[in-house]
Amino acid sequence: MTLLGDTITTGGLKGARGEILAIRGGQPLRGSVSVKGAKNLVTKAMVASLLGESPSILRDVPGISDVAVVRSLLEAHGVRVDDGDEPGSLRFDPRDVESAHMEEIDAHAGASRIPILFCGPLLHRLGQAFIPDLGGCRIGDRPIDFHLDALRKFGANVDKLPSGIRLTAKDGLHGASIHLPYPSVGATEQVLLTAVRASGVTELRNAAIEPEIMDLIAVLQKMGAIISYEPNRVILIEGVEKLSGYDHRAVFDRNEAASWASAALATDGEIFVDGAKQPEMLTFLNVLRKAGGDFDIREDGILFRRGGDLRGVTVETDVHPGFMTDWQQPLIVALTQAQGTSIVHETVYENRFGFTDALIKMGADITVHPHGIQDGPRRVPRRNLEQAAVITGPTPLRGADITVPDLRGGYSHVIAALTAEGESTVRNVGIISRGYEKFFDKLAGLGADFDVIG
Ligand code: EPZ
């Protein structure tokens, strides 16, 4: 059995499902890894193919399970999905889009939040859409109120059913003026994927402007959309009647790149991340340098290592161009090895420090403040939902038996086990393949000492 793309098997252990690792820590990770297209763009660009009257090609698609989920959902809606004309590319033919059976949607939706983004394209193509209860990482309540409010403003009728949400738009969808209460990535994508074929103009205020959003706008513009990005998080979309397919190479995965950078710092190793680029990671690189990390920007990637002893830092997660919430979990593992105190304010999700329980079990000195803390001048406006973690170091980590809670928490647990003295058993690691391609192979290539034991 192999995990998506991984060649590392179970070391011949019969019945091992790639869910449990035995990790012997203490070795610096050294070598290079390559990152492909961003999970948080690729899955949305796949949905956008539904809007085209002709086939689309997406390049640099990572072999991760979130892609497999969206592929199955597209096929359930009659989209023909084939390998593209180069390795790592997919071709989507949406000419025979049809309604999918609820059971099929349910079967495939599973752990993903992406089905909510099918609404706009399906309403345009079929006049109706059904969305099951959504999955995704348990890092907060993750409501979809902004999405539904926007869809209603476009003229969609929203029926909440016990099994999910049914949407209809028998008179079609029209442009709208939408002001998001918070620059939500998902709600901005919802508006983009709906407004591009709605009649009239849509004005979106307080929009998300993450690099993945900009890349989705590039995809839609290639399809024939008219989207202008104004100052102060305003996006204007002039609806068009028809869109064609696209041919697009996805922006690189800055979340995966930042994860490997933190792994280099935590294990005191040296990792070259092939495909990483500076512009999308400016804020991360600043924090890395403040924490005592060092990096080399090269044509084809970025080399990461320590630049001496690590130092405590204060970080506030935020929407782009702030410090990304998906970067904090791997970084915290490195900060357990830093001299002094670090404070991480999590302002995007209300429950994203659960993974620290395992780090504390391994010997880390971390205190979580469930209602956040007030400490000195703040750059990011305080949100009621925020929490804070205070990390004091350096503390040696020791091996333990731990279970992965979510995608980024999972990556962090494996890196903590590689940083720790002794052996760890890390369970439920399968979830990591939702966002990290060829994870086991990459670890082995960096000299990690582990076995797949279950
Ligand atoms: C996307 O999630 C990413 N996921 C997340 O990455 C990422 O952490 C997040 O954006 C922020 O950058 C994907 O792209 C698949 P949001 P999304 O809508 O779209 C609240 C990873 O590890 N909110 O920007 O779900 C929400 O509860 C994942 O790769 C509402 O209140 O994020 C949260 O507090 C984890 N109502 C905040 O906004 C809504 O209707 C940000 O959510 C929508 C959101």
PDB file of C-alpha atoms in Angstrom, residues 326-434:
ATOM      1  CA  ASP A 326      -1.245  27.824   8.700  1.00  0.00           C
ATOM      2  CA  TRP A 327       2.386  28.729   9.413  1.00  0.00           C
ATOM      3  CA  GLN A 328       2.119  28.950  13.215  1.00  0.00           C
ATOM      4  CA  GLN A 329       1.945  25.253  14.094  1.00  0.00           C
ATOM      5  CA  PRO A 330       5.240  24.141  12.478  1.00  0.00           C
ATOM      6  CA  LEU A 331       6.950  27.339  13.666  1.00  0.00           C
ATOM      7  CA  ILE A 332       5.939  26.680  17.286  1.00  0.00           C
ATOM      8  CA  VAL A 333       7.912  23.415  17.209  1.00  0.00           C
ATOM      9  CA  ALA A 334      11.028  25.428  16.285  1.00  0.00           C
ATOM     10  CA  LEU A 335      10.240  28.018  18.980  1.00  0.00           C
ATOM     11  CA  THR A 336      10.367  25.281  21.654  1.00  0.00           C
ATOM     12  CA  GLN A 337      14.106  25.241  20.840  1.00  0.00           C
ATOM     13  CA  ALA A 338      14.544  29.041  21.013  1.00  0.00           C
ATOM     14  CA  GLN A 339      16.233  30.998  23.773  1.00  0.00           C
ATOM     15  CA  GLY A 340      13.633  32.891  25.826  1.00  0.00           C
ATOM     16  CA  THR A 341       9.912  33.461  25.492  1.00  0.00           C
ATOM     17  CA  SER A 342       7.778  33.467  22.350  1.00  0.00           C
ATOM     18  CA  ILE A 343       4.130  34.530  22.131  1.00  0.00           C
ATOM     19  CA  VAL A 344       1.857  33.434  19.299  1.00  0.00           C
ATOM     20  CA  HIS A 345      -1.508  35.216  18.998  1.00  0.00           C
ATOM     21  CA  GLU A 346      -3.894  33.157  16.845  1.00  0.00           C
ATOM     22  CA  THR A 347      -6.435  35.665  15.493  1.00  0.00           C
ATOM     23  CA  VAL A 348      -7.945  33.704  12.556  1.00  0.00           C
ATOM     24  CA  TYR A 349      -9.295  30.518  14.202  1.00  0.00           C
ATOM     25  CA  GLU A 350     -10.598  29.993  17.716  1.00  0.00           C
ATOM     26  CA  ASN A 351      -9.209  26.521  18.336  1.00  0.00           C
ATOM     27  CA  ARG A 352      -5.815  26.080  16.692  1.00  0.00           C
ATOM     28  CA  PHE A 353      -3.569  25.243  19.647  1.00  0.00           C
ATOM     29  CA  GLY A 354      -4.914  21.736  20.359  1.00  0.00           C
ATOM     30  CA  PHE A 355      -1.758  20.276  18.813  1.00  0.00           C
ATOM     31  CA  THR A 356       0.364  21.742  21.656  1.00  0.00           C
ATOM     32  CA  ASP A 357      -0.933  19.096  24.097  1.00  0.00           C
ATOM     33  CA  ALA A 358       1.353  16.543  22.468  1.00  0.00           C
ATOM     34  CA  LEU A 359       4.318  18.960  22.465  1.00  0.00           C
ATOM     35  CA  ILE A 360       3.807  19.566  26.188  1.00  0.00           C
ATOM     36  CA  LYS A 361       3.706  15.767  26.682  1.00  0.00           C
ATOM     37  CA  MET A 362       7.092  15.653  24.900  1.00  0.00           C
ATOM     38  CA  GLY A 363       8.543  18.196  27.363  1.00  0.00           C
ATOM     39  CA  ALA A 364       7.826  21.562  25.728  1.00  0.00           C
ATOM     40  CA  ASP A 365       7.056  24.530  28.003  1.00  0.00           C
ATOM     41  CA  ILE A 366       3.876  25.934  26.437  1.00  0.00           C
ATOM     42  CA  THR A 367       0.958  27.717  28.090  1.00  0.00           C
ATOM     43  CA  VAL A 368      -2.203  28.266  26.060  1.00  0.00           C
ATOM     44  CA  HIS A 369      -4.431  31.230  26.966  1.00  0.00           C
ATOM     45  CA  PRO A 370      -7.872  30.267  25.576  1.00  0.00           C
ATOM     46  CA  HIS A 371      -9.064  33.892  25.561  1.00  0.00           C
ATOM     47  CA  GLY A 372      -5.845  35.419  24.344  1.00  0.00           C
ATOM     48  CA  ILE A 373      -3.627  37.802  26.233  1.00  0.00           C
ATOM     49  CA  GLN A 374      -3.070  41.547  26.130  1.00  0.00           C
ATOM     50  CA  ASP A 375       0.641  42.186  25.725  1.00  0.00           C
ATOM     51  CA  GLY A 376       2.022  45.458  24.464  1.00  0.00           C
ATOM     52  CA  PRO A 377       1.171  47.159  21.182  1.00  0.00           C
ATOM     53  CA  ARG A 378      -0.847  44.990  18.809  1.00  0.00           C
ATOM     54  CA  ARG A 379      -0.722  45.246  15.006  1.00  0.00           C
ATOM     55  CA  VAL A 380      -3.742  43.026  14.368  1.00  0.00           C
ATOM     56  CA  PRO A 381      -7.107  44.235  15.814  1.00  0.00           C
ATOM     57  CA  ARG A 382      -8.122  41.866  18.656  1.00  0.00           C
ATOM     58  CA  ARG A 383     -10.841  39.345  17.765  1.00  0.00           C
ATOM     59  CA  ASN A 384     -13.075  37.752  20.397  1.00  0.00           C
ATOM     60  CA  LEU A 385     -12.181  34.315  19.133  1.00  0.00           C
ATOM     61  CA  GLU A 386      -8.445  34.687  19.465  1.00  0.00           C
ATOM     62  CA  GLN A 387      -6.190  32.586  21.648  1.00  0.00           C
ATOM     63  CA  ALA A 388      -2.524  32.873  22.556  1.00  0.00           C
ATOM     64  CA  ALA A 389       0.303  30.438  23.267  1.00  0.00           C
ATOM     65  CA  VAL A 390       3.361  31.348  25.364  1.00  0.00           C
ATOM     66  CA  ILE A 391       6.401  29.175  24.573  1.00  0.00           C
ATOM     67  CA  THR A 392       9.480  29.224  26.783  1.00  0.00           C
ATOM     68  CA  GLY A 393      12.680  27.584  25.664  1.00  0.00           C
ATOM     69  CA  PRO A 394      14.894  25.969  24.879  1.00  0.00           C
ATOM     70  CA  THR A 395      13.495  22.717  26.270  1.00  0.00           C
ATOM     71  CA  PRO A 396      14.782  19.314  25.122  1.00  0.00           C
ATOM     72  CA  LEU A 397      11.939  17.253  23.637  1.00  0.00           C
ATOM     73  CA  ARG A 398      11.690  13.515  24.365  1.00  0.00           C
ATOM     74  CA  GLY A 399       9.928  10.797  22.384  1.00  0.00           C
ATOM     75  CA  ALA A 400       6.262  10.040  23.202  1.00  0.00           C
ATOM     76  CA  ASP A 401       3.135   8.305  21.898  1.00  0.00           C
ATOM     77  CA  ILE A 402       1.072  11.038  20.236  1.00  0.00           C
ATOM     78  CA  THR A 403      -1.944  11.307  17.900  1.00  0.00           C
ATOM     79  CA  VAL A 404      -2.293  13.812  15.069  1.00  0.00           C
ATOM     80  CA  PRO A 405      -5.322  16.219  15.433  1.00  0.00           C
ATOM     81  CA  ASP A 406      -5.369  17.973  12.027  1.00  0.00           C
ATOM     82  CA  LEU A 407      -3.301  18.678   8.898  1.00  0.00           C
ATOM     83  CA  ARG A 408      -0.802  21.329  10.115  1.00  0.00           C
ATOM     84  CA  GLY A 409      -0.844  19.917  13.655  1.00  0.00           C
ATOM     85  CA  GLY A 410       0.098  16.581  12.130  1.00  0.00           C
ATOM     86  CA  TYR A 411       3.059  17.967  10.250  1.00  0.00           C
ATOM     87  CA  SER A 412       4.190  19.649  13.475  1.00  0.00           C
ATOM     88  CA  HIS A 413       3.955  16.435  15.475  1.00  0.00           C
ATOM     89  CA  VAL A 414       6.202  14.574  13.033  1.00  0.00           C
ATOM     90  CA  ILE A 415       8.765  17.404  13.135  1.00  0.00           C
ATOM     91  CA  ALA A 416       8.599  17.449  16.952  1.00  0.00           C
ATOM     92  CA  ALA A 417       9.271  13.706  17.006  1.00  0.00           C
ATOM     93  CA  LEU A 418      12.247  14.230  14.672  1.00  0.00           C
ATOM     94  CA  THR A 419      13.529  16.993  16.991  1.00  0.00           C
ATOM     95  CA  ALA A 420      13.074  14.899  20.132  1.00  0.00           C
ATOM     96  CA  GLU A 421      15.555  12.538  21.762  1.00  0.00           C
ATOM     97  CA  GLY A 422      14.428   8.905  21.688  1.00  0.00           C
ATOM     98  CA  GLU A 423      11.575   7.180  19.862  1.00  0.00           C
ATOM     99  CA  SER A 424       8.040   8.448  19.272  1.00  0.00           C
ATOM    100  CA  THR A 425       4.916   6.710  18.002  1.00  0.00           C
ATOM    101  CA  VAL A 426       2.880   9.128  15.901  1.00  0.00           C
ATOM    102  CA  ARG A 427      -0.695   7.985  15.083  1.00  0.00           C
ATOM    103  CA  ASN A 428      -3.316   9.150  12.540  1.00  0.00           C
ATOM    104  CA  VAL A 429      -0.580  10.494  10.194  1.00  0.00           C
ATOM    105  CA  GLY A 430      -2.701   9.688   7.125  1.00  0.00           C
ATOM    106  CA  ILE A 431      -4.359  13.106   7.493  1.00  0.00           C
ATOM    107  CA  ILE A 432      -1.035  14.732   6.537  1.00  0.00           C
ATOM    108  CA  SER A 433      -1.417  13.495   2.955  1.00  0.00           C
ATOM    109  CA  ARG A 434      -4.354  15.903   2.656  1.00  0.00           C
TER     110      ARG A 434
END
